[in-house]
Coordinates of N, CA, C and O in Angstrom, one line a residue:
X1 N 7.0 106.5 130.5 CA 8.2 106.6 131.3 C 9.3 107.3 130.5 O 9.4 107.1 129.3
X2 N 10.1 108.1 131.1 CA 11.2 108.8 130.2 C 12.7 107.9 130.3 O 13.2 107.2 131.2
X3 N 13.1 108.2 129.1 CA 14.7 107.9 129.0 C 15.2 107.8 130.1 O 15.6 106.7 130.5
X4 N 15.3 108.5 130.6 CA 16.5 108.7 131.9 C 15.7 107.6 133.2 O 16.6 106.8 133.7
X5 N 14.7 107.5 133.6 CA 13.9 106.7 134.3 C 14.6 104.9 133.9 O 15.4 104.2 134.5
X6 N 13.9 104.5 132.6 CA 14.0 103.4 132.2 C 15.8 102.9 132.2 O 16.2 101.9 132.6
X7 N 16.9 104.3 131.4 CA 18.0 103.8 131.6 C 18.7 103.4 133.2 O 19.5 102.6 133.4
X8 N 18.1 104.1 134.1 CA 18.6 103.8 135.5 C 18.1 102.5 135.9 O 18.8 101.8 136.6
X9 N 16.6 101.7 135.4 CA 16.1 100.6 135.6 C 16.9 99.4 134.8 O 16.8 98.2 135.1
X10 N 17.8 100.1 133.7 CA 18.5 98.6 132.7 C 19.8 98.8 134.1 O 20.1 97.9 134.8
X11 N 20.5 100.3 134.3 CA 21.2 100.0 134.8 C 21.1 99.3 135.8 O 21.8 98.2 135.9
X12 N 20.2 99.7 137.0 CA 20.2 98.4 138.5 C 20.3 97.5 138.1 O 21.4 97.0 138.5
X13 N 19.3 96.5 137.2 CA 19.2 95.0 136.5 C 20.4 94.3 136.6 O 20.8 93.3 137.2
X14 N 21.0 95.4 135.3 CA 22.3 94.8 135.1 C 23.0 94.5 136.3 O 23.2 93.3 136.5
X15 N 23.6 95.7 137.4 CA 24.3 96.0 138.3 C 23.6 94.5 139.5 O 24.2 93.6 140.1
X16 N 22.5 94.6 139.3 CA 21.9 93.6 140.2 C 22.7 92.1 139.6 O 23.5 91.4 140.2
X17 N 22.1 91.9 138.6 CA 22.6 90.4 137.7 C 24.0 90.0 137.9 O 24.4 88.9 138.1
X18 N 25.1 91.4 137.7 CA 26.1 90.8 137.6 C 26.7 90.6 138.9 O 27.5 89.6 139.0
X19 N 26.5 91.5 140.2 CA 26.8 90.7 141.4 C 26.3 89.6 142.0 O 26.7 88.8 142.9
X20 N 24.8 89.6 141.2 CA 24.3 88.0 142.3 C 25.3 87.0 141.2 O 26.1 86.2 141.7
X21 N 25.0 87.2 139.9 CA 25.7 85.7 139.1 C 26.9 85.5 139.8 O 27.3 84.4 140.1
X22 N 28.0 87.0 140.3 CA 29.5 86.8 140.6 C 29.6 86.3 141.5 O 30.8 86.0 141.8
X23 N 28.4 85.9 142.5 CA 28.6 85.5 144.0 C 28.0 84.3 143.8 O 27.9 83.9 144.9
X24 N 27.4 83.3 142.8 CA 26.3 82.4 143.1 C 27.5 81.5 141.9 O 27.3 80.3 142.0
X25 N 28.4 81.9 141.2 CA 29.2 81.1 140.2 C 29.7 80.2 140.7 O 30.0 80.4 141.9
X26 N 30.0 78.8 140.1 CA 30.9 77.7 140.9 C 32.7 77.9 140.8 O 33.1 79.1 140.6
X27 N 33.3 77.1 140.9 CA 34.4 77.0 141.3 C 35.2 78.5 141.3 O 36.2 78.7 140.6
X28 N 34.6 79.4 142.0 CA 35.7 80.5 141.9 C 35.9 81.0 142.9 O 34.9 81.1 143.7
X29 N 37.3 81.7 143.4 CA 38.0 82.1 144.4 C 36.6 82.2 145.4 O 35.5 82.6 144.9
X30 N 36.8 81.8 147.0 CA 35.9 82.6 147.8 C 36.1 83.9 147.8 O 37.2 84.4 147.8
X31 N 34.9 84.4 148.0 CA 34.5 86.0 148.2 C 35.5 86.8 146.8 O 35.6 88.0 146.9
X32 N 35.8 86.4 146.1 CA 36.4 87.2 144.5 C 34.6 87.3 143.7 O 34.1 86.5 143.0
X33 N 34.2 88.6 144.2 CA 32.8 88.5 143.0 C 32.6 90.2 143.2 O 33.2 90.9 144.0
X34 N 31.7 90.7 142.2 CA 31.5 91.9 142.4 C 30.6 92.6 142.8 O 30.0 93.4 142.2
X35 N 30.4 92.2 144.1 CA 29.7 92.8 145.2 C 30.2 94.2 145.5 O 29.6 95.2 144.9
X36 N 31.0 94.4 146.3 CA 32.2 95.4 146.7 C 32.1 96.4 145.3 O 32.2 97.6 145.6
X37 N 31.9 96.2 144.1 CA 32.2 97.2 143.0 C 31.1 97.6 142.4 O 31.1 98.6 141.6
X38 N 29.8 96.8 142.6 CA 28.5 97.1 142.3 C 27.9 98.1 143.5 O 27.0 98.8 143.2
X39 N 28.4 98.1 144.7 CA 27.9 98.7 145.6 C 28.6 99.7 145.9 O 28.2 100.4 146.9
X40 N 30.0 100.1 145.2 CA 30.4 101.4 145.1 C 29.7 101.9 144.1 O 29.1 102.9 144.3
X41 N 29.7 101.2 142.8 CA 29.2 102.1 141.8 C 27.8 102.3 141.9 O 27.2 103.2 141.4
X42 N 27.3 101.4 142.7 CA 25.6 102.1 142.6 C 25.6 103.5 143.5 O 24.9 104.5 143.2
X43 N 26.2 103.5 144.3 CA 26.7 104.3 145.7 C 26.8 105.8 144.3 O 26.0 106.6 144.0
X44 N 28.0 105.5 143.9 CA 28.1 106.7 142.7 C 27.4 107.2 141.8 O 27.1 108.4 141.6
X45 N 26.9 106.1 141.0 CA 25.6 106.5 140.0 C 24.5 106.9 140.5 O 24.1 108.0 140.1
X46 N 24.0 106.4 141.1 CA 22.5 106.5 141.8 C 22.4 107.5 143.3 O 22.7 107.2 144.5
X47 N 21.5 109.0 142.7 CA 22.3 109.8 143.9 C 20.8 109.8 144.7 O 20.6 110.9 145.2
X48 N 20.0 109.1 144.9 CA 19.0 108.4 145.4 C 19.2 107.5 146.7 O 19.7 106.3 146.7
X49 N 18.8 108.1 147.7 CA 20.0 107.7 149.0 C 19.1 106.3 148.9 O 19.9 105.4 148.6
X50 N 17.9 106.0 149.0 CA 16.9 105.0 148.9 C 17.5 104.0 147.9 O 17.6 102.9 148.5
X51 N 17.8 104.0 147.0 CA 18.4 103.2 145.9 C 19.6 102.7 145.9 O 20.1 101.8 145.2
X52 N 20.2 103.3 147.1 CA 22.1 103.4 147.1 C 21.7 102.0 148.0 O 22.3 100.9 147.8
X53 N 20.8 102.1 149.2 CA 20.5 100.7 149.9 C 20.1 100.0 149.0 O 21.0 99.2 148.4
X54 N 18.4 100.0 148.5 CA 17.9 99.2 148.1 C 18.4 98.6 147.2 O 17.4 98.1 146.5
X55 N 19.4 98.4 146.7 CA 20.2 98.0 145.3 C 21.0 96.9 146.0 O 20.8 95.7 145.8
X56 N 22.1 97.5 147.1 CA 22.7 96.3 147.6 C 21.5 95.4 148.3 O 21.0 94.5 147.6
X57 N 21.1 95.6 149.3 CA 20.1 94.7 150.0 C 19.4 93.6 149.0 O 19.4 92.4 149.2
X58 N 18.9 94.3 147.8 CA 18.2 93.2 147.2 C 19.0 92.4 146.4 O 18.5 91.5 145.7
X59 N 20.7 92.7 146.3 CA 21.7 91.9 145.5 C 21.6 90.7 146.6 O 21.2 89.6 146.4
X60 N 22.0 91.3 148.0 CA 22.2 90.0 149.2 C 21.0 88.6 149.3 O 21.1 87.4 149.6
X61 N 20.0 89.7 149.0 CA 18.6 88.4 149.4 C 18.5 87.6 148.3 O 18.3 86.4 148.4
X62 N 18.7 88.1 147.0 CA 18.4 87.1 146.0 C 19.7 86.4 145.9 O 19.5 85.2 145.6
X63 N 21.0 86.6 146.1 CA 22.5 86.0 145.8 C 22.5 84.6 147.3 O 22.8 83.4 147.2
X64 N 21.8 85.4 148.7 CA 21.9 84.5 149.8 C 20.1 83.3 149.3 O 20.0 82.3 150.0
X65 N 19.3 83.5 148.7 CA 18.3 82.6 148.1 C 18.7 81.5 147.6 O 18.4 80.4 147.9
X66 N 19.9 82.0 146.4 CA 20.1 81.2 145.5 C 21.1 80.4 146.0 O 21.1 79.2 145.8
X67 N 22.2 81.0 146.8 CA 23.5 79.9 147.4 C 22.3 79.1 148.1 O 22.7 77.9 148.0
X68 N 21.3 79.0 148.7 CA 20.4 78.4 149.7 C 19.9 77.6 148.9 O 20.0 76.4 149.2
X69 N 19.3 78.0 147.8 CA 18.0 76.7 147.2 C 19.3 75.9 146.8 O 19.5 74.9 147.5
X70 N 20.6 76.0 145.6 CA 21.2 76.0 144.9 C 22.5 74.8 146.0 O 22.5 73.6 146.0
X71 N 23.4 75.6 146.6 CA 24.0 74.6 147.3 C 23.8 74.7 148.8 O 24.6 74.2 149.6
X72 N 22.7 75.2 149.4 CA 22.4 75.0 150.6 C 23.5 75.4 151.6 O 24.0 74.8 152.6
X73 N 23.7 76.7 151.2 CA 24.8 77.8 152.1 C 23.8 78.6 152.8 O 23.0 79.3 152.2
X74 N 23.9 78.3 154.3 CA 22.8 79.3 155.3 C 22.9 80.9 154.7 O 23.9 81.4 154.2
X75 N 21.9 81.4 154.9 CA 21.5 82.7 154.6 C 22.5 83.5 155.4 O 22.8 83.3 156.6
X76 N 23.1 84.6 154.7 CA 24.0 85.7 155.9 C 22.9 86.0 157.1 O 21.6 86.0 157.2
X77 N 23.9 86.3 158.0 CA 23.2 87.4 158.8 C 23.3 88.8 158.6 O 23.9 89.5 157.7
X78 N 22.5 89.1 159.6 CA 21.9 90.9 159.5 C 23.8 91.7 159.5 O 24.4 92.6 158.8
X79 N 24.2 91.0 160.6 CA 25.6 91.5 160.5 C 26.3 91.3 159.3 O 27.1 92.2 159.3
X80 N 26.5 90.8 158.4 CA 26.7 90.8 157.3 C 26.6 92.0 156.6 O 27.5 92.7 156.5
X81 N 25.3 92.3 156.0 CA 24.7 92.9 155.5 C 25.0 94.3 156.2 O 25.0 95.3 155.5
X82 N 25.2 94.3 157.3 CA 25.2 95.6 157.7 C 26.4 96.0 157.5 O 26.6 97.2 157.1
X83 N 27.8 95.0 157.7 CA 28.8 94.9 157.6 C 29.6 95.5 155.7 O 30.5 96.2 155.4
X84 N 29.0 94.9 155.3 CA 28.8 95.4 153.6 C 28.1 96.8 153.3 O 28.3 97.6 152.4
X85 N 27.0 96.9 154.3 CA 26.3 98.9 153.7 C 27.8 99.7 153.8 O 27.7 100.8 153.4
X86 N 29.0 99.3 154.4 CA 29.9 100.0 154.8 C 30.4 100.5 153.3 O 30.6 101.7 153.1
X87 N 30.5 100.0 152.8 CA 30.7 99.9 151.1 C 29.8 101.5 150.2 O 30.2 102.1 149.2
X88 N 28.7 102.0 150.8 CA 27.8 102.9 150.7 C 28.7 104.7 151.3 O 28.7 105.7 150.6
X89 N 29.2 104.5 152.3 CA 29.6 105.7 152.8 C 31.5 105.7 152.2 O 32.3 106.6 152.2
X90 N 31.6 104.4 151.7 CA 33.4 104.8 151.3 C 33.1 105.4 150.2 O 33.5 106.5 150.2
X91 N 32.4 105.0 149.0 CA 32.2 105.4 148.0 C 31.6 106.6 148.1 O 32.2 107.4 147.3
X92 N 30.6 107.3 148.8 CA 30.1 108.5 149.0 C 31.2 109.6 148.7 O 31.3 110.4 147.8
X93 N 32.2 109.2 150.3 CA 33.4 110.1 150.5 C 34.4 109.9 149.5 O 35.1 110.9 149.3
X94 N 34.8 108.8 148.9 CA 36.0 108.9 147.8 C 36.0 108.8 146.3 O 37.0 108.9 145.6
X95 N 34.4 108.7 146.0 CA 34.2 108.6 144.9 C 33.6 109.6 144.5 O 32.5 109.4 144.0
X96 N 34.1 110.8 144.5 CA 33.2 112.1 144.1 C 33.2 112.6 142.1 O 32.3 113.1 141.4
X97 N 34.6 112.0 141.8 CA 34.9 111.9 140.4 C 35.6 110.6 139.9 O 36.7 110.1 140.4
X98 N 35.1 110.1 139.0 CA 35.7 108.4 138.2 C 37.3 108.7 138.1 O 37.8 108.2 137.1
X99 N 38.1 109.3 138.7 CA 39.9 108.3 138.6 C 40.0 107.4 139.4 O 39.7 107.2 140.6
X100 N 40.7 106.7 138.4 CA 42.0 105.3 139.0 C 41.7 105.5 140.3 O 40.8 105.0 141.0
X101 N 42.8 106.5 140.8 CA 43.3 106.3 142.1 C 41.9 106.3 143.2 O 41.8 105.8 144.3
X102 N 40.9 107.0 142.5 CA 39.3 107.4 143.9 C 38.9 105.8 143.6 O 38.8 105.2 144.7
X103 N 38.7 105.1 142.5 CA 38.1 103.9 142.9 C 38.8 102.8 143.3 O 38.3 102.0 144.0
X104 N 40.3 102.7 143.0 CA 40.9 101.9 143.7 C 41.0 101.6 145.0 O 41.2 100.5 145.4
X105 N 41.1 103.3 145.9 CA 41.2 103.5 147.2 C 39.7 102.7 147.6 O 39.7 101.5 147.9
X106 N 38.6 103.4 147.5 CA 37.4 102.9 147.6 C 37.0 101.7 147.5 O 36.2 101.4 148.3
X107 N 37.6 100.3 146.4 CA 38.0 99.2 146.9 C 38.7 98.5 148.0 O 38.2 97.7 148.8
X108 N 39.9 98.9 148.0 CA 40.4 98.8 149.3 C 39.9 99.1 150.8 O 39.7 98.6 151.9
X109 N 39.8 100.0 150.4 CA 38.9 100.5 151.4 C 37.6 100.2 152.3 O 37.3 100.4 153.5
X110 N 36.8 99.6 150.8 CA 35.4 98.7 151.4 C 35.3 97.1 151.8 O 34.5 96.4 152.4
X111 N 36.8 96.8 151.3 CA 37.3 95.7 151.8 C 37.9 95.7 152.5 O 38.4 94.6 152.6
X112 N 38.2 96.4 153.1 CA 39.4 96.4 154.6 C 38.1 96.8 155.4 O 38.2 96.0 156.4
X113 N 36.9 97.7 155.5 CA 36.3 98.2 156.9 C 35.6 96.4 156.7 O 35.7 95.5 157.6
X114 N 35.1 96.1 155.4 CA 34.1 94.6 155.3 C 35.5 93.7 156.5 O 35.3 93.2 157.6
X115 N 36.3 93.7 155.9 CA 37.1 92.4 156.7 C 37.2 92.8 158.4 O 36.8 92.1 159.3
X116 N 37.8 94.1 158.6 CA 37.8 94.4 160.4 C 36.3 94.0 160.9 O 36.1 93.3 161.9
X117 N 35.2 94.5 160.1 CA 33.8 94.6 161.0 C 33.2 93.0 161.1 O 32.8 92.3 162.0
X118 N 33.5 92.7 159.7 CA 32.9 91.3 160.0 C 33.4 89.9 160.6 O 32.8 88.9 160.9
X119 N 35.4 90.4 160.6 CA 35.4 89.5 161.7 C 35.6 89.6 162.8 O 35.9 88.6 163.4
X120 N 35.3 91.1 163.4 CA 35.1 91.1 164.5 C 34.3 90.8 164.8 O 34.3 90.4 166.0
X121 N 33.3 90.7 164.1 CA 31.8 89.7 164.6 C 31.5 89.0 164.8 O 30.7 88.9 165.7
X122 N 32.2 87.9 164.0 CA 32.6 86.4 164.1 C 33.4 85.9 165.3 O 33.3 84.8 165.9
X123 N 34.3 86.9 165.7 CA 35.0 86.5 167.0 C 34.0 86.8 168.2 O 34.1 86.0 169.2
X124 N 33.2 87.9 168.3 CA 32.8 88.7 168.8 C 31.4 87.5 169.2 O 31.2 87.3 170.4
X125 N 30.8 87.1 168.4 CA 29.8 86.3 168.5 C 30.4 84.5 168.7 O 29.7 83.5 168.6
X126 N 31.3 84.5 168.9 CA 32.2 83.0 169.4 C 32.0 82.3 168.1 O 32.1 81.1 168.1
X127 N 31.7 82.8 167.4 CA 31.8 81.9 165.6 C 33.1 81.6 165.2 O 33.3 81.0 164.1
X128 N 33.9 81.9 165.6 CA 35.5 82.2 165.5 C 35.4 80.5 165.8 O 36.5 80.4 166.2
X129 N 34.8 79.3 165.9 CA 35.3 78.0 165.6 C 36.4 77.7 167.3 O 37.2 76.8 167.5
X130 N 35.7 78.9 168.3 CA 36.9 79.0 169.4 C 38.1 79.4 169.6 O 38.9 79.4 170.5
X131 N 38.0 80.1 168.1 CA 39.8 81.1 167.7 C 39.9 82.4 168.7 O 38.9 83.1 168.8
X132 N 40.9 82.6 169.3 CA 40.7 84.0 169.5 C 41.4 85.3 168.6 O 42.5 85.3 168.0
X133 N 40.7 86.2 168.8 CA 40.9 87.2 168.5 C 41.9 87.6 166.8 O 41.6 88.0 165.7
X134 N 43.2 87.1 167.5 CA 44.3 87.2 166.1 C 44.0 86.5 165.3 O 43.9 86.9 164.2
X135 N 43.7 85.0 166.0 CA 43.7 83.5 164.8 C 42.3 83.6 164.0 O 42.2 83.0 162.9
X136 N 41.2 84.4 164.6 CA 40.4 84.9 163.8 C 40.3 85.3 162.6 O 39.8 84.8 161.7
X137 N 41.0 86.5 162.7 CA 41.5 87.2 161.6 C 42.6 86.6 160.6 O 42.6 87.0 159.5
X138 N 43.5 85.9 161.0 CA 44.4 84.9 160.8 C 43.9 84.3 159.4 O 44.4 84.3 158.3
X139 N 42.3 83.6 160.0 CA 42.1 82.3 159.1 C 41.2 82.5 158.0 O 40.8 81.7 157.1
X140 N 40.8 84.7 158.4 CA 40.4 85.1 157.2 C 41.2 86.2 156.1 O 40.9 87.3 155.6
X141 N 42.1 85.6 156.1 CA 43.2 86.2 155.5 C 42.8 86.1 154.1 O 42.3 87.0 153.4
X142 N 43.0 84.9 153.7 CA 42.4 84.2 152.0 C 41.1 85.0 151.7 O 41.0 85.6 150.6
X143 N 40.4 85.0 152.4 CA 38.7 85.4 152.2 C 39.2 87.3 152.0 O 38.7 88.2 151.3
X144 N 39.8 87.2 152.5 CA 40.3 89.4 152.6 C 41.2 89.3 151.6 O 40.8 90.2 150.9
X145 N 42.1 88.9 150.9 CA 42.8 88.8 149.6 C 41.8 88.7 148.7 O 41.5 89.6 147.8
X146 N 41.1 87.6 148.8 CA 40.1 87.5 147.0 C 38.9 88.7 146.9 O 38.5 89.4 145.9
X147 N 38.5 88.9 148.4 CA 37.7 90.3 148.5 C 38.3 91.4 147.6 O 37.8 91.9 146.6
X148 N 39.5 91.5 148.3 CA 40.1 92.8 147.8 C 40.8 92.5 146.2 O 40.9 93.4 145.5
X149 N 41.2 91.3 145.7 CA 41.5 91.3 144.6 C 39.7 91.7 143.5 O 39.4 92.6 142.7
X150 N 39.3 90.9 143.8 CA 37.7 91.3 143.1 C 37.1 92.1 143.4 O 36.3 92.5 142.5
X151 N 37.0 92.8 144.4 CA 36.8 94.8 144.4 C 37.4 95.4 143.7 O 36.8 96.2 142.8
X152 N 39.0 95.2 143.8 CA 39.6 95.9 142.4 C 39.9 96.0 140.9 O 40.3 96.8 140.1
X153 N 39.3 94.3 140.9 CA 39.3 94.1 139.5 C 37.8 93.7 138.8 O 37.7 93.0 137.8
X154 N 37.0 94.2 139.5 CA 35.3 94.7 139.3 C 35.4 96.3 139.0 O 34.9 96.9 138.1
X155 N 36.3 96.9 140.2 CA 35.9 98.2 139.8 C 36.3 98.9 138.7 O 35.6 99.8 138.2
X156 N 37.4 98.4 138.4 CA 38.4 98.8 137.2 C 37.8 98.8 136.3 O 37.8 99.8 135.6
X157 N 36.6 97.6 135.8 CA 36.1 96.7 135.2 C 34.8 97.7 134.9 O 34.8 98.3 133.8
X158 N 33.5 97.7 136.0 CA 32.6 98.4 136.1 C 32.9 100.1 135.5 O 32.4 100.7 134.5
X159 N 33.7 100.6 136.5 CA 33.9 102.3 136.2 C 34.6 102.8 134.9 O 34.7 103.8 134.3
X160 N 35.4 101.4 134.8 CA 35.6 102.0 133.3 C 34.9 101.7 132.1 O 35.3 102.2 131.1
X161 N 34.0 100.9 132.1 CA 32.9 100.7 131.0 C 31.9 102.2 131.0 O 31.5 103.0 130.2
X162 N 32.0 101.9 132.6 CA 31.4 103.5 132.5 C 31.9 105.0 132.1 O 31.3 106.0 131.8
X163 N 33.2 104.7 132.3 CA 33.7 106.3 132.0 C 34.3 106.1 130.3 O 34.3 107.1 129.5
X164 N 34.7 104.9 129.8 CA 34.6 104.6 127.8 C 33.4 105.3 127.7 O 33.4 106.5 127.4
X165 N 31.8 104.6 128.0 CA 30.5 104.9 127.4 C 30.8 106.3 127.7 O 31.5 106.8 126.8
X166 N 30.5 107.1 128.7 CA 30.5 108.5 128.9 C 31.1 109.5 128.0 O 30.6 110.5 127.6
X167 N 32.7 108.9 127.5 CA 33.4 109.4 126.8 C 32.9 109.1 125.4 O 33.1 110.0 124.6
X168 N 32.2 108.0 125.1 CA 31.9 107.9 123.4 C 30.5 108.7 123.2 O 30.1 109.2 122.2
X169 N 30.0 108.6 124.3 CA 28.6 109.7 124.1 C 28.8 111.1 124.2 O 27.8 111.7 123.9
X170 N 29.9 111.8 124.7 CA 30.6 113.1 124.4 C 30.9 113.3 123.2 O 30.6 114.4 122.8
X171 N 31.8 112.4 121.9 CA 32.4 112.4 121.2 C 31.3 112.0 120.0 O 31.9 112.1 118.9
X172 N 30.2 111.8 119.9 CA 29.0 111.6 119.2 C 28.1 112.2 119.6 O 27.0 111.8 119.4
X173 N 28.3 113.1 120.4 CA 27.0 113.6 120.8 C 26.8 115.2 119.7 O 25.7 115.5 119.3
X174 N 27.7 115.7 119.5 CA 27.8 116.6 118.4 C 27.1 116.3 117.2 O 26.6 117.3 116.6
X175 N 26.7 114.8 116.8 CA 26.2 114.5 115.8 C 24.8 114.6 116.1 O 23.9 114.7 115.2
X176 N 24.5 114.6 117.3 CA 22.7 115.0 117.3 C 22.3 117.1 117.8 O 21.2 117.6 118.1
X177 N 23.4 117.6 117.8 CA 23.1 118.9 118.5 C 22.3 119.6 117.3 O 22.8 119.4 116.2
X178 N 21.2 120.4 117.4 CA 20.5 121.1 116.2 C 21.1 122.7 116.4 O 21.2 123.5 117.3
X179 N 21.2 122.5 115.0 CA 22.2 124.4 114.8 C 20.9 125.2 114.9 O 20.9 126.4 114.8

């Protein structure tokens, strides 16, 4: 197997590990994990339209397994999941080059379509607890703050580890070029 092959396989791993641990950790903010930042940056790195899914999908199944065996939180629904690939097409369109401003939008961004689609779902499918419509969205206000605080401070986090490495392998890379 070549370099470039095996390095994309440590990358998913990782990318995979650190969203399910960030979603399966105890006492921390609901919905603050880096879901939302693993699935922009896979969306960016990986220009493999097959992989841009299969990356998130298999973060959901194994993160929704483990809240199940672990503290016996029901498995998402399909709306869920579908509600989250949304995260796939923001990054597409706003992440075409690593600045500040393209990934921060793109957080925002995947957390604001995640919070409209999925609670409209919840209302939509009478899960709303009997709320309507406003108080729906109302009572997911907290859950849409820690989203959007942990998209942004995943992504910050993720894309700039990536654009440091990028930059230190430019700046040593001179030391392997053959005259």
């Amino acid at each position: 197997m070549n370099s470039k092959i095996l390095n994309n396989i440590a990358i998913a791993a990782i990318l995979i590990s650190l969203a399910v641990v960030s979603r399966i950790i105890p006492n921390k903010p609901d919905n603050f994990t880096a879901l939302g930042a693993v699935f922009l940056f896979s969306t960016f790195y990986f220009k493999d339209r097959r992989i841009r899914f299969l990356i998130p999908i298999t973060i959901m199944l194994c993160s929704d397994l483990c809240l199940y065996w672990l503290k016996g939180i029901p498995i998402s629904g399909p709306g869920i999941y579908l509600c989250l690939m949304l995260y796939i097409p923001v990054s597409a369109v706003l992440i075409k080059k690593v600045k500040f401003a393209n990934v921060a939008l793109a957080g925002i961004s995947g957390a604001t379509l995640f919070f409209i689609t999925s609670n409209f779902l919840v209302w939509a499918q009478g899960g709303g607890y009997g709320l309507g419509f406003i108080e729906t969205y109302t009572v997911a206000i907290s859950f849409y703050r820690n989203a959007l605080l942990g998209d942004l401070a995943w992504s910050i986090t993720i894309f700039g580890v990536y654009a440091l490495s990028k930059n230190r392998i430019k700046q040593t890379s001179f030391l392997y070029t053959k005259d």
